[in-house]
PDB file of C-alpha atoms in Angstrom:
ATOM      1  CA  MET A   1     146.372 104.966  -0.240  1.00 44.00           C
ATOM      2  CA  THR A   2     144.494 106.367   2.742  1.00 44.00           C
ATOM      3  CA  HIS A   3     146.168 107.324   5.975  1.00 44.00           C
ATOM      4  CA  ASP A   4     144.353 104.496   7.788  1.00 41.00           C
ATOM      5  CA  LYS A   5     145.782 101.898   5.423  1.00 43.00           C
ATOM      6  CA  ILE A   6     149.253 103.380   5.756  1.00 45.00           C
ATOM      7  CA  ALA A   7     149.003 103.460   9.525  1.00 42.00           C
ATOM      8  CA  GLY A   8     147.877  99.852   9.472  1.00 41.00           C
ATOM      9  CA  MET A   9     151.071  98.640   7.843  1.00 50.00           C
ATOM     10  CA  ALA A  10     153.203  96.327   9.985  1.00 53.00           C
ATOM     11  CA  SER A  11     155.723  98.250  12.052  1.00 63.00           C
ATOM     12  CA  PRO A  12     159.228  97.043  11.183  1.00 69.00           C
ATOM     13  CA  VAL A  13     161.594  96.215  14.026  1.00 69.00           C
ATOM     14  CA  ILE A  14     165.349  96.259  14.510  1.00 76.00           C
ATOM     15  CA  ASP A  15     166.530  92.670  14.810  1.00 81.00           C
ATOM     16  CA  ALA A  16     169.718  90.859  13.817  1.00 84.00           C
ATOM     17  CA  ARG A  17     168.602  90.335  10.212  1.00 90.00           C
ATOM     18  CA  GLY A  18     167.546  93.960   9.896  1.00 90.00           C
ATOM     19  CA  LEU A  19     170.809  95.281  11.318  1.00 91.00           C
ATOM     20  CA  SER A  20     172.713  93.015   8.940  1.00 94.00           C
ATOM     21  CA  ALA A  21     170.710  94.360   5.980  1.00 95.00           C
ATOM     22  CA  VAL A  22     171.406  97.965   7.010  1.00 95.00           C
ATOM     23  CA  ALA A  23     175.106  97.187   7.513  1.00 94.00           C
ATOM     24  CA  VAL A  24     175.354  95.698   4.008  1.00 96.00           C
ATOM     25  CA  ALA A  25     173.588  98.701   2.461  1.00 96.00           C
ATOM     26  CA  VAL A  26     175.693 101.292   4.312  1.00 94.00           C
ATOM     27  CA  ALA A  27     178.952  99.440   3.638  1.00 94.00           C
ATOM     28  CA  SER A  28     178.199  99.090  -0.075  1.00 95.00           C
ATOM     29  CA  TRP A  29     177.340 102.793  -0.373  1.00 94.00           C
ATOM     30  CA  GLY A  30     180.501 103.694   1.531  1.00 91.00           C
ATOM     31  CA  VAL A  31     182.650 101.755  -0.934  1.00 93.00           C
ATOM     32  CA  LEU A  32     180.725 103.226  -3.878  1.00 93.00           C
ATOM     33  CA  ILE A  33     181.180 106.810  -2.655  1.00 91.00           C
ATOM     34  CA  VAL A  34     184.921 106.418  -2.085  1.00 91.00           C
ATOM     35  CA  ILE A  35     185.495 104.748  -5.461  1.00 93.00           C
ATOM     36  CA  SER A  36     183.402 107.408  -7.214  1.00 91.00           C
ATOM     37  CA  ARG A  37     185.385 110.121  -5.434  1.00 88.00           C
ATOM     38  CA  VAL A  38     188.644 108.516  -6.606  1.00 91.00           C
ATOM     39  CA  LEU A  39     187.339 108.507 -10.181  1.00 92.00           C
ATOM     40  CA  VAL A  40     186.184 112.132  -9.974  1.00 88.00           C
ATOM     41  CA  VAL A  41     189.078 113.663  -8.003  1.00 86.00           C
ATOM     42  CA  GLY A  42     191.928 111.310  -8.835  1.00 86.00           C
ATOM     43  CA  PHE A  43     191.109 110.672 -12.507  1.00 90.00           C
ATOM     44  CA  ASP A  44     189.187 113.890 -13.273  1.00 87.00           C
ATOM     45  CA  LEU A  45     186.023 112.196 -14.562  1.00 89.00           C
ATOM     46  CA  ASN A  46     182.886 114.328 -14.744  1.00 87.00           C
ATOM     47  CA  PRO A  47     180.704 113.504 -11.696  1.00 86.00           C
ATOM     48  CA  TRP A  48     177.338 114.117 -13.365  1.00 84.00           C
ATOM     49  CA  VAL A  49     178.046 112.010 -16.444  1.00 88.00           C
ATOM     50  CA  LEU A  50     179.653 109.300 -14.318  1.00 90.00           C
ATOM     51  CA  SER A  51     176.610 109.178 -12.026  1.00 91.00           C
ATOM     52  CA  PHE A  52     174.190 109.041 -14.974  1.00 91.00           C
ATOM     53  CA  ILE A  53     176.038 106.113 -16.574  1.00 94.00           C
ATOM     54  CA  GLN A  54     176.234 104.279 -13.256  1.00 95.00           C
ATOM     55  CA  MET A  55     172.497 104.588 -12.665  1.00 95.00           C
ATOM     56  CA  ALA A  56     171.424 103.754 -16.215  1.00 95.00           C
ATOM     57  CA  VAL A  57     173.701 100.725 -16.581  1.00 96.00           C
ATOM     58  CA  GLY A  58     173.220  99.613 -12.977  1.00 96.00           C
ATOM     59  CA  GLY A  59     169.448  99.762 -13.413  1.00 95.00           C
ATOM     60  CA  ALA A  60     169.614  97.681 -16.585  1.00 95.00           C
ATOM     61  CA  ALA A  61     171.823  95.167 -14.764  1.00 96.00           C
ATOM     62  CA  MET A  62     169.125  94.746 -12.092  1.00 95.00           C
ATOM     63  CA  PHE A  63     166.613  93.766 -14.782  1.00 92.00           C
ATOM     64  CA  VAL A  64     169.064  91.184 -16.093  1.00 93.00           C
ATOM     65  CA  ALA A  65     169.694  89.873 -12.573  1.00 94.00           C
ATOM     66  CA  ALA A  66     165.943  89.428 -12.039  1.00 91.00           C
ATOM     67  CA  GLY A  67     165.891  86.924 -14.892  1.00 86.00           C
ATOM     68  CA  ARG A  68     162.863  85.955 -16.902  1.00 79.00           C
ATOM     69  CA  GLY A  69     159.565  87.371 -15.823  1.00 72.00           C
ATOM     70  CA  PRO A  70     157.141  90.222 -16.391  1.00 68.00           C
ATOM     71  CA  LEU A  71     158.496  93.512 -17.620  1.00 64.00           C
ATOM     72  CA  PRO A  72     158.745  96.171 -14.892  1.00 64.00           C
ATOM     73  CA  LEU A  73     155.952  98.221 -16.480  1.00 71.00           C
ATOM     74  CA  THR A  74     153.966  98.374 -13.256  1.00 77.00           C
ATOM     75  CA  ALA A  75     156.912  99.847 -11.347  1.00 81.00           C
ATOM     76  CA  MET A  76     157.692 102.262 -14.192  1.00 84.00           C
ATOM     77  CA  ARG A  77     154.095 103.510 -14.259  1.00 86.00           C
ATOM     78  CA  ASN A  78     153.772 103.809 -10.489  1.00 90.00           C
ATOM     79  CA  PRO A  79     153.928 107.445  -9.273  1.00 93.00           C
ATOM     80  CA  HIS A  80     156.046 106.317  -6.301  1.00 94.00           C
ATOM     81  CA  THR A  81     158.858 105.399  -8.693  1.00 94.00           C
ATOM     82  CA  TRP A  82     158.912 108.806 -10.351  1.00 95.00           C
ATOM     83  CA  ILE A  83     158.582 110.683  -7.080  1.00 96.00           C
ATOM     84  CA  TYR A  84     161.496 108.662  -5.702  1.00 96.00           C
ATOM     85  CA  GLY A  85     163.579 109.401  -8.806  1.00 95.00           C
ATOM     86  CA  GLY A  86     162.788 113.114  -8.684  1.00 95.00           C
ATOM     87  CA  LEU A  87     163.740 113.318  -5.006  1.00 96.00           C
ATOM     88  CA  ARG A  88     167.040 111.535  -5.687  1.00 94.00           C
ATOM     89  CA  VAL A  89     167.847 114.089  -8.392  1.00 92.00           C
ATOM     90  CA  LEU A  90     166.975 116.933  -6.016  1.00 93.00           C
ATOM     91  CA  THR A  91     169.200 115.397  -3.340  1.00 93.00           C
ATOM     92  CA  ALA A  92     172.139 115.095  -5.735  1.00 87.00           C
ATOM     93  CA  ALA A  93     171.742 118.645  -7.075  1.00 86.00           C
ATOM     94  CA  THR A  94     171.522 120.344  -3.674  1.00 89.00           C
ATOM     95  CA  LEU A  95     174.292 118.210  -2.191  1.00 87.00           C
ATOM     96  CA  THR A  96     176.615 119.063  -5.090  1.00 79.00           C
ATOM     97  CA  ALA A  97     175.786 122.759  -4.743  1.00 82.00           C
ATOM     98  CA  ALA A  98     176.461 122.631  -0.983  1.00 85.00           C
ATOM     99  CA  LEU A  99     179.935 121.179  -1.599  1.00 77.00           C
ATOM    100  CA  ALA A 100     180.855 124.466  -3.287  1.00 73.00           C
ATOM    101  CA  HIS A 101     180.522 126.178   0.119  1.00 77.00           C
ATOM    102  CA  GLY A 102     181.641 123.521   2.605  1.00 77.00           C
ATOM    103  CA  THR A 103     183.984 120.541   2.952  1.00 76.00           C
ATOM    104  CA  ALA A 104     182.878 116.942   2.434  1.00 76.00           C
ATOM    105  CA  ALA A 105     183.240 116.284   6.180  1.00 77.00           C
ATOM    106  CA  GLU A 106     181.050 119.264   7.096  1.00 82.00           C
ATOM    107  CA  ILE A 107     178.433 118.247   4.554  1.00 85.00           C
ATOM    108  CA  SER A 108     178.439 114.670   5.883  1.00 83.00           C
ATOM    109  CA  VAL A 109     177.726 115.869   9.410  1.00 85.00           C
ATOM    110  CA  MET A 110     174.894 118.125   8.246  1.00 89.00           C
ATOM    111  CA  SER A 111     173.346 115.284   6.249  1.00 91.00           C
ATOM    112  CA  ALA A 112     172.293 113.736   9.571  1.00 92.00           C
ATOM    113  CA  PHE A 113     169.393 116.193   9.548  1.00 94.00           C
ATOM    114  CA  PHE A 114     167.520 113.489   7.626  1.00 95.00           C
ATOM    115  CA  ILE A 115     167.219 111.426  10.845  1.00 95.00           C
ATOM    116  CA  PRO A 116     164.873 113.756  12.782  1.00 96.00           C
ATOM    117  CA  VAL A 117     162.974 114.420   9.542  1.00 97.00           C
ATOM    118  CA  GLY A 118     162.685 110.669   8.945  1.00 96.00           C
ATOM    119  CA  ILE A 119     161.351 110.129  12.470  1.00 95.00           C
ATOM    120  CA  LEU A 120     158.693 112.800  11.920  1.00 96.00           C
ATOM    121  CA  LEU A 121     157.718 111.232   8.591  1.00 96.00           C
ATOM    122  CA  ALA A 122     157.442 107.782  10.171  1.00 94.00           C
ATOM    123  CA  TRP A 123     155.133 109.259  12.811  1.00 94.00           C
ATOM    124  CA  THR A 124     153.048 111.119  10.220  1.00 94.00           C
ATOM    125  CA  LEU A 125     152.832 108.445   7.513  1.00 93.00           C
ATOM    126  CA  PHE A 126     153.059 105.173   9.425  1.00 92.00           C
ATOM    127  CA  ALA A 127     151.784 106.168  12.900  1.00 91.00           C
ATOM    128  CA  ARG A 128     155.085 105.076  14.469  1.00 92.00           C
ATOM    129  CA  ARG A 129     155.157 107.445  17.417  1.00 90.00           C
ATOM    130  CA  PRO A 130     158.697 108.517  18.433  1.00 91.00           C
ATOM    131  CA  SER A 131     159.823 107.602  21.929  1.00 89.00           C
ATOM    132  CA  PHE A 132     161.330 109.974  24.463  1.00 89.00           C
ATOM    133  CA  ALA A 133     164.753 108.564  23.525  1.00 88.00           C
ATOM    134  CA  ASP A 134     164.089 109.444  19.873  1.00 92.00           C
ATOM    135  CA  VAL A 135     163.357 113.042  20.861  1.00 93.00           C
ATOM    136  CA  ILE A 136     166.553 113.291  22.931  1.00 93.00           C
ATOM    137  CA  GLY A 137     168.601 111.629  20.200  1.00 92.00           C
ATOM    138  CA  SER A 138     167.201 114.012  17.587  1.00 94.00           C
ATOM    139  CA  LEU A 139     168.084 116.997  19.772  1.00 94.00           C
ATOM    140  CA  VAL A 140     171.635 115.655  20.148  1.00 93.00           C
ATOM    141  CA  ILE A 141     171.922 115.284  16.365  1.00 93.00           C
ATOM    142  CA  LEU A 142     170.612 118.808  15.823  1.00 93.00           C
ATOM    143  CA  ALA A 143     173.140 120.118  18.347  1.00 91.00           C
ATOM    144  CA  GLY A 144     175.953 118.553  16.339  1.00 89.00           C
ATOM    145  CA  ILE A 145     174.585 120.038  13.111  1.00 91.00           C
ATOM    146  CA  VAL A 146     174.302 123.499  14.653  1.00 90.00           C
ATOM    147  CA  GLY A 147     177.889 123.212  15.897  1.00 86.00           C
ATOM    148  CA  VAL A 148     179.115 122.759  12.324  1.00 86.00           C
ATOM    149  CA  ALA A 149     176.668 125.168  10.674  1.00 87.00           C
ATOM    150  CA  ASP A 150     177.631 128.033  12.976  1.00 83.00           C
ATOM    151  CA  GLY A 151     181.158 128.052  11.548  1.00 80.00           C
ATOM    152  CA  LEU A 152     180.131 127.929   7.876  1.00 82.00           C
ATOM    153  CA  PRO A 153     179.725 130.947   5.555  1.00 81.00           C
ATOM    154  CA  GLY A 154     176.540 132.759   6.542  1.00 84.00           C
ATOM    155  CA  GLY A 155     176.091 130.734   9.725  1.00 83.00           C
ATOM    156  CA  LEU A 156     172.715 129.140  10.372  1.00 84.00           C
ATOM    157  CA  GLY A 157     171.106 131.189   7.591  1.00 85.00           C
ATOM    158  CA  GLY A 158     173.864 130.579   5.063  1.00 87.00           C
ATOM    159  CA  PRO A 159     173.649 128.761   1.723  1.00 88.00           C
ATOM    160  CA  VAL A 160     175.083 125.474   3.028  1.00 89.00           C
ATOM    161  CA  VAL A 161     172.419 125.180   5.726  1.00 91.00           C
ATOM    162  CA  VAL A 162     169.611 125.952   3.284  1.00 93.00           C
ATOM    163  CA  LEU A 163     170.905 123.555   0.638  1.00 93.00           C
ATOM    164  CA  MET A 164     171.547 120.738   3.106  1.00 93.00           C
ATOM    165  CA  ALA A 165     168.129 121.229   4.719  1.00 94.00           C
ATOM    166  CA  ILE A 166     166.608 120.664   1.283  1.00 96.00           C
ATOM    167  CA  SER A 167     168.939 117.757   0.487  1.00 94.00           C
ATOM    168  CA  ALA A 168     168.427 115.961   3.811  1.00 95.00           C
ATOM    169  CA  THR A 169     164.657 116.460   3.705  1.00 96.00           C
ATOM    170  CA  ALA A 170     164.540 115.095   0.144  1.00 97.00           C
ATOM    171  CA  THR A 171     166.574 112.068   1.289  1.00 96.00           C
ATOM    172  CA  ALA A 172     164.199 111.395   4.174  1.00 97.00           C
ATOM    173  CA  VAL A 173     161.114 111.746   1.973  1.00 97.00           C
ATOM    174  CA  ALA A 174     162.647 109.510  -0.723  1.00 97.00           C
ATOM    175  CA  THR A 175     163.352 106.855   1.919  1.00 97.00           C
ATOM    176  CA  ALA A 176     159.743 107.027   3.127  1.00 96.00           C
ATOM    177  CA  VAL A 177     158.521 106.765  -0.479  1.00 96.00           C
ATOM    178  CA  ALA A 178     160.702 103.657  -0.902  1.00 96.00           C
ATOM    179  CA  GLU A 179     158.992 102.103   2.125  1.00 95.00           C
ATOM    180  CA  LEU A 180     155.566 103.071   0.765  1.00 94.00           C
ATOM    181  CA  HIS A 181     156.255 101.683  -2.709  1.00 94.00           C
ATOM    182  CA  PRO A 182     153.840  98.793  -3.416  1.00 91.00           C
ATOM    183  CA  ASP A 183     156.622  96.738  -5.004  1.00 90.00           C
ATOM    184  CA  ASN A 184     158.765  97.019  -1.861  1.00 92.00           C
ATOM    185  CA  ARG A 185     156.246  95.579   0.595  1.00 87.00           C
ATOM    186  CA  ASN A 186     157.069  91.917   0.211  1.00 81.00           C
ATOM    187  CA  ASP A 187     160.129  89.678   0.170  1.00 83.00           C
ATOM    188  CA  ASP A 188     159.971  88.780  -3.535  1.00 87.00           C
ATOM    189  CA  ARG A 189     163.626  89.076  -4.579  1.00 90.00           C
ATOM    190  CA  LYS A 190     162.935  89.234  -8.316  1.00 90.00           C
ATOM    191  CA  GLY A 191     160.228  91.839  -7.822  1.00 89.00           C
ATOM    192  CA  ARG A 192     162.591  93.989  -5.761  1.00 92.00           C
ATOM    193  CA  LEU A 193     165.332  93.619  -8.391  1.00 93.00           C
ATOM    194  CA  ARG A 194     162.914  94.913 -11.037  1.00 92.00           C
ATOM    195  CA  LEU A 195     161.843  97.736  -8.729  1.00 93.00           C
ATOM    196  CA  THR A 196     165.501  98.678  -8.209  1.00 95.00           C
ATOM    197  CA  GLY A 197     166.091  98.737 -11.937  1.00 95.00           C
ATOM    198  CA  ALA A 198     162.979 100.834 -12.571  1.00 94.00           C
ATOM    199  CA  ALA A 199     163.889 103.332  -9.828  1.00 95.00           C
ATOM    200  CA  MET A 200     167.459 103.703 -11.117  1.00 96.00           C
ATOM    201  CA  LEU A 201     166.432 104.154 -14.752  1.00 95.00           C
ATOM    202  CA  THR A 202     163.763 106.662 -13.751  1.00 95.00           C
ATOM    203  CA  THR A 203     166.310 108.645 -11.739  1.00 95.00           C
ATOM    204  CA  ALA A 204     168.747 108.569 -14.663  1.00 94.00           C
ATOM    205  CA  VAL A 205     166.083 109.800 -17.103  1.00 92.00           C
ATOM    206  CA  LEU A 206     165.031 112.607 -14.763  1.00 93.00           C
ATOM    207  CA  MET A 207     168.640 113.614 -14.147  1.00 89.00           C
ATOM    208  CA  LEU A 208     169.383 113.726 -17.874  1.00 86.00           C
ATOM    209  CA  GLY A 209     166.174 115.625 -18.620  1.00 87.00           C
ATOM    210  CA  ALA A 210     166.737 118.175 -15.847  1.00 85.00           C
ATOM    211  CA  ALA A 211     170.361 118.789 -16.855  1.00 80.00           C
ATOM    212  CA  ALA A 212     169.458 119.136 -20.545  1.00 79.00           C
ATOM    213  CA  ALA A 213     166.583 121.532 -19.812  1.00 83.00           C
ATOM    214  CA  VAL A 214     168.612 123.768 -17.507  1.00 77.00           C
ATOM    215  CA  ALA A 215     171.579 123.809 -19.890  1.00 74.00           C
ATOM    216  CA  TYR A 216     169.284 124.690 -22.803  1.00 76.00           C
ATOM    217  CA  PHE A 217     167.651 127.634 -21.056  1.00 78.00           C
ATOM    218  CA  ASP A 218     170.896 128.767 -19.405  1.00 74.00           C
ATOM    219  CA  PRO A 219     173.719 127.758 -21.783  1.00 75.00           C
ATOM    220  CA  ASP A 220     176.302 129.834 -19.912  1.00 74.00           C
ATOM    221  CA  GLY A 221     175.193 128.715 -16.438  1.00 69.00           C
ATOM    222  CA  ALA A 222     176.715 126.386 -13.867  1.00 64.00           C
ATOM    223  CA  VAL A 223     174.892 123.262 -15.057  1.00 63.00           C
ATOM    224  CA  ALA A 224     176.086 123.621 -18.647  1.00 65.00           C
ATOM    225  CA  ALA A 225     179.618 124.222 -17.383  1.00 67.00           C
ATOM    226  CA  HIS A 226     179.555 121.136 -15.158  1.00 67.00           C
ATOM    227  CA  VAL A 227     178.192 118.791 -17.841  1.00 69.00           C
ATOM    228  CA  PRO A 228     180.363 119.457 -20.907  1.00 68.00           C
ATOM    229  CA  PHE A 229     179.627 117.483 -24.059  1.00 67.00           C
ATOM    230  CA  ASP A 230     183.201 116.221 -24.366  1.00 73.00           C
ATOM    231  CA  ALA A 231     182.803 114.388 -21.034  1.00 76.00           C
ATOM    232  CA  VAL A 232     180.143 112.178 -22.634  1.00 81.00           C
ATOM    233  CA  THR A 233     182.526 111.128 -25.400  1.00 85.00           C
ATOM    234  CA  HIS A 234     185.355 110.174 -23.021  1.00 88.00           C
ATOM    235  CA  PRO A 235     185.861 106.346 -23.237  1.00 92.00           C
ATOM    236  CA  ALA A 236     187.235 106.128 -19.680  1.00 94.00           C
ATOM    237  CA  ILE A 237     184.066 107.515 -18.131  1.00 93.00           C
ATOM    238  CA  TRP A 238     181.973 104.872 -19.903  1.00 95.00           C
ATOM    239  CA  ILE A 239     184.253 102.032 -18.819  1.00 96.00           C
ATOM    240  CA  ALA A 240     184.306 103.264 -15.218  1.00 96.00           C
ATOM    241  CA  GLY A 241     180.582 104.024 -15.183  1.00 95.00           C
ATOM    242  CA  ILE A 242     179.607 100.623 -16.565  1.00 97.00           C
ATOM    243  CA  LEU A 243     181.850  98.680 -14.181  1.00 97.00           C
ATOM    244  CA  VAL A 244     180.889 100.642 -11.067  1.00 96.00           C
ATOM    245  CA  GLY A 245     177.213 100.699 -12.065  1.00 96.00           C
ATOM    246  CA  VAL A 246     177.001  96.919 -12.455  1.00 97.00           C
ATOM    247  CA  ILE A 247     179.265  95.934  -9.562  1.00 97.00           C
ATOM    248  CA  LEU A 248     178.326  98.564  -6.966  1.00 96.00           C
ATOM    249  CA  ARG A 249     175.592 101.080  -7.833  1.00 96.00           C
ATOM    250  CA  GLY A 250     172.905  98.565  -8.729  1.00 97.00           C
ATOM    251  CA  PRO A 251     173.571  96.212  -5.793  1.00 97.00           C
ATOM    252  CA  SER A 252     173.829  99.171  -3.379  1.00 97.00           C
ATOM    253  CA  THR A 253     170.416 100.485  -4.436  1.00 97.00           C
ATOM    254  CA  TYR A 254     168.929  97.000  -4.154  1.00 97.00           C
ATOM    255  CA  ALA A 255     170.426  96.644  -0.661  1.00 97.00           C
ATOM    256  CA  THR A 256     168.867  99.981   0.283  1.00 97.00           C
ATOM    257  CA  PHE A 257     165.341  98.959  -0.750  1.00 96.00           C
ATOM    258  CA  ARG A 258     165.758  95.653   1.075  1.00 95.00           C
ATOM    259  CA  ALA A 259     167.009  97.304   4.277  1.00 96.00           C
ATOM    260  CA  ILE A 260     164.181  99.859   4.251  1.00 95.00           C
ATOM    261  CA  ARG A 261     161.663  97.041   3.818  1.00 93.00           C
ATOM    262  CA  MET A 262     163.128  95.150   6.777  1.00 93.00           C
ATOM    263  CA  VAL A 263     163.731  97.885   9.376  1.00 93.00           C
ATOM    264  CA  GLY A 264     161.662 100.862   8.228  1.00 93.00           C
ATOM    265  CA  SER A 265     162.701 104.190   6.765  1.00 94.00           C
ATOM    266  CA  GLU A 266     163.659 105.994   9.976  1.00 93.00           C
ATOM    267  CA  ASN A 267     165.712 103.073  11.330  1.00 93.00           C
ATOM    268  CA  TYR A 268     167.558 102.791   8.022  1.00 95.00           C
ATOM    269  CA  LEU A 269     168.428 106.500   8.133  1.00 95.00           C
ATOM    270  CA  MET A 270     169.868 106.062  11.636  1.00 93.00           C
ATOM    271  CA  GLY A 271     172.246 103.463  10.226  1.00 93.00           C
ATOM    272  CA  VAL A 272     173.246 105.801   7.416  1.00 92.00           C
ATOM    273  CA  ALA A 273     174.534 108.181  10.110  1.00 90.00           C
ATOM    274  CA  LEU A 274     177.655 105.995  10.194  1.00 90.00           C
ATOM    275  CA  MET A 275     178.442 106.864   6.573  1.00 89.00           C
ATOM    276  CA  PRO A 276     180.834 109.745   7.430  1.00 86.00           C
ATOM    277  CA  VAL A 277     182.976 107.328   9.437  1.00 88.00           C
ATOM    278  CA  MET A 278     183.121 104.869   6.560  1.00 88.00           C
ATOM    279  CA  ASN A 279     183.896 107.631   4.090  1.00 86.00           C
ATOM    280  CA  LEU A 280     186.687 108.954   6.307  1.00 87.00           C
ATOM    281  CA  ILE A 281     188.248 105.506   6.639  1.00 90.00           C
ATOM    282  CA  GLY A 282     187.887 104.810   2.911  1.00 90.00           C
ATOM    283  CA  GLU A 283     189.296 108.181   1.850  1.00 88.00           C
ATOM    284  CA  SER A 284     192.226 107.769   4.275  1.00 90.00           C
ATOM    285  CA  LEU A 285     193.051 104.379   2.749  1.00 92.00           C
ATOM    286  CA  ALA A 286     192.764 105.829  -0.763  1.00 91.00           C
ATOM    287  CA  ALA A 287     195.019 108.734   0.273  1.00 90.00           C
ATOM    288  CA  ALA A 288     197.603 106.307   1.652  1.00 93.00           C
ATOM    289  CA  ALA A 289     197.597 104.631  -1.766  1.00 93.00           C
ATOM    290  CA  GLY A 290     198.134 108.012  -3.461  1.00 92.00           C
ATOM    291  CA  LEU A 291     194.678 108.110  -5.051  1.00 91.00           C
ATOM    292  CA  LEU A 292     193.198 111.000  -3.037  1.00 87.00           C
ATOM    293  CA  PRO A 293     194.430 113.869  -0.898  1.00 87.00           C
ATOM    294  CA  MET A 294     194.416 113.032   2.802  1.00 86.00           C
ATOM    295  CA  PRO A 295     191.114 114.226   4.331  1.00 82.00           C
ATOM    296  CA  ALA A 296     191.553 117.078   6.801  1.00 79.00           C
ATOM    297  CA  LEU A 297     188.993 117.565   9.564  1.00 77.00           C
ATOM    298  CA  SER A 298     188.780 120.483  11.938  1.00 80.00           C
ATOM    299  CA  LEU A 299     188.346 119.780  15.646  1.00 83.00           C
ATOM    300  CA  THR A 300     184.891 121.392  15.540  1.00 82.00           C
ATOM    301  CA  THR A 301     183.755 119.136  12.703  1.00 82.00           C
ATOM    302  CA  MET A 302     185.091 116.021  14.413  1.00 86.00           C
ATOM    303  CA  LEU A 303     183.368 116.860  17.706  1.00 87.00           C
ATOM    304  CA  ALA A 304     180.092 117.783  16.006  1.00 86.00           C
ATOM    305  CA  GLY A 305     180.187 114.646  13.893  1.00 85.00           C
ATOM    306  CA  THR A 306     180.874 112.485  16.946  1.00 89.00           C
ATOM    307  CA  VAL A 307     177.925 114.061  18.764  1.00 89.00           C
ATOM    308  CA  GLY A 308     175.588 113.466  15.808  1.00 88.00           C
ATOM    309  CA  ILE A 309     176.661 109.847  15.318  1.00 89.00           C
ATOM    310  CA  ALA A 310     176.383 109.188  19.069  1.00 91.00           C
ATOM    311  CA  GLY A 311     172.806 110.484  19.003  1.00 91.00           C
ATOM    312  CA  ALA A 312     171.855 108.213  16.106  1.00 91.00           C
ATOM    313  CA  MET A 313     173.573 105.122  17.541  1.00 91.00           C
ATOM    314  CA  GLY A 314     171.989 105.797  20.930  1.00 90.00           C
ATOM    315  CA  MET A 315     168.539 105.691  19.350  1.00 90.00           C
ATOM    316  CA  VAL A 316     169.354 102.420  17.569  1.00 87.00           C
ATOM    317  CA  ALA A 317     170.683 100.846  20.787  1.00 87.00           C
ATOM    318  CA  LEU A 318     167.611 101.867  22.782  1.00 85.00           C
ATOM    319  CA  ARG A 319     165.256 100.549  20.091  1.00 84.00           C
ATOM    320  CA  TRP A 320     167.163  97.240  20.073  1.00 82.00           C
ATOM    321  CA  TRP A 321     167.001  97.085  23.877  1.00 83.00           C
ATOM    322  CA  SER A 322     163.286  97.882  23.869  1.00 76.00           C
ATOM    323  CA  ARG A 323     162.595  95.096  21.370  1.00 72.00           C
ATOM    324  CA  ALA A 324     164.696  92.627  23.364  1.00 70.00           C
ATOM    325  CA  ARG A 325     162.716  93.431  26.524  1.00 73.00           C
ATOM    326  CA  SER A 326     159.389  93.003  24.718  1.00 70.00           C
ATOM    327  CA  VAL A 327     160.492  89.611  23.340  1.00 64.00           C
ATOM    328  CA  GLN A 328     161.603  88.411  26.774  1.00 68.00           C
ATOM    329  CA  SER A 329     158.353  89.497  28.410  1.00 68.00           C
ATOM    330  CA  ALA A 330     156.185  87.897  25.683  1.00 58.00           C
TER     331      ALA A 330
END
């Protein structure tokens, strides 16, 4: 697709339906992350195997939900699908590696880096020029990220910053690819269900292939140690993976594609900035039930996170206000 055709795509707007779609997607991912964390931390299930099963089974469930119709061969052959899957694997790998050097709360704050990157991508790919408010909001978000990064091992040049820069950039690019995907440019529910299934299965295949290749060439390395064979034979991980994949992972991915289609990639990423709040609330409830340790946040992390979220929500509010004014004046 040429740049002119991309730039000519309809610019999505933030309206009530769009905000509702983003809220559903973010809420479903928040529940999925907390439940997955309970399974990994509270029940000691292997995170990589659990994630693979969730994606593979959840993707298959999306095909079933789509009902009778053409096989998703077009989506499976489309380069967008494989690029999206590869970026999701890269995001998961770098995010997991970053957690070895920082807390979940710190990593959540630094993930907001995908918002300024997403705004730049929307400008570059879709000719959606950022407003002055977007620039200020991005600077506020970056200030919050720097506040957390400065206290991490190695500071601004440390491993966490490098890994999260890669992870957040991959997330932003994957979101833009999802908006660009030919099968995500209309409101055909069955078509989007098949696209969701194809994207999830592709990601699962790439994850399995990457893990197997790295473990083969480095049998004593970190990947081989984190994906032991006995984890695959554990019945509990299959039961949990199948249930969570069908009930949450598949629907959450579908909700993501739908929200991106409705509001655009950069607006969706602004909504995702609320994820740390949802995770904190969910983990606190799980801790009260004895399923997780109570999350502990430093004052610096809380302040930096509040600054970052305020920047993202400010941009959303101003975009909503701008649209409301344009509608009234029309």
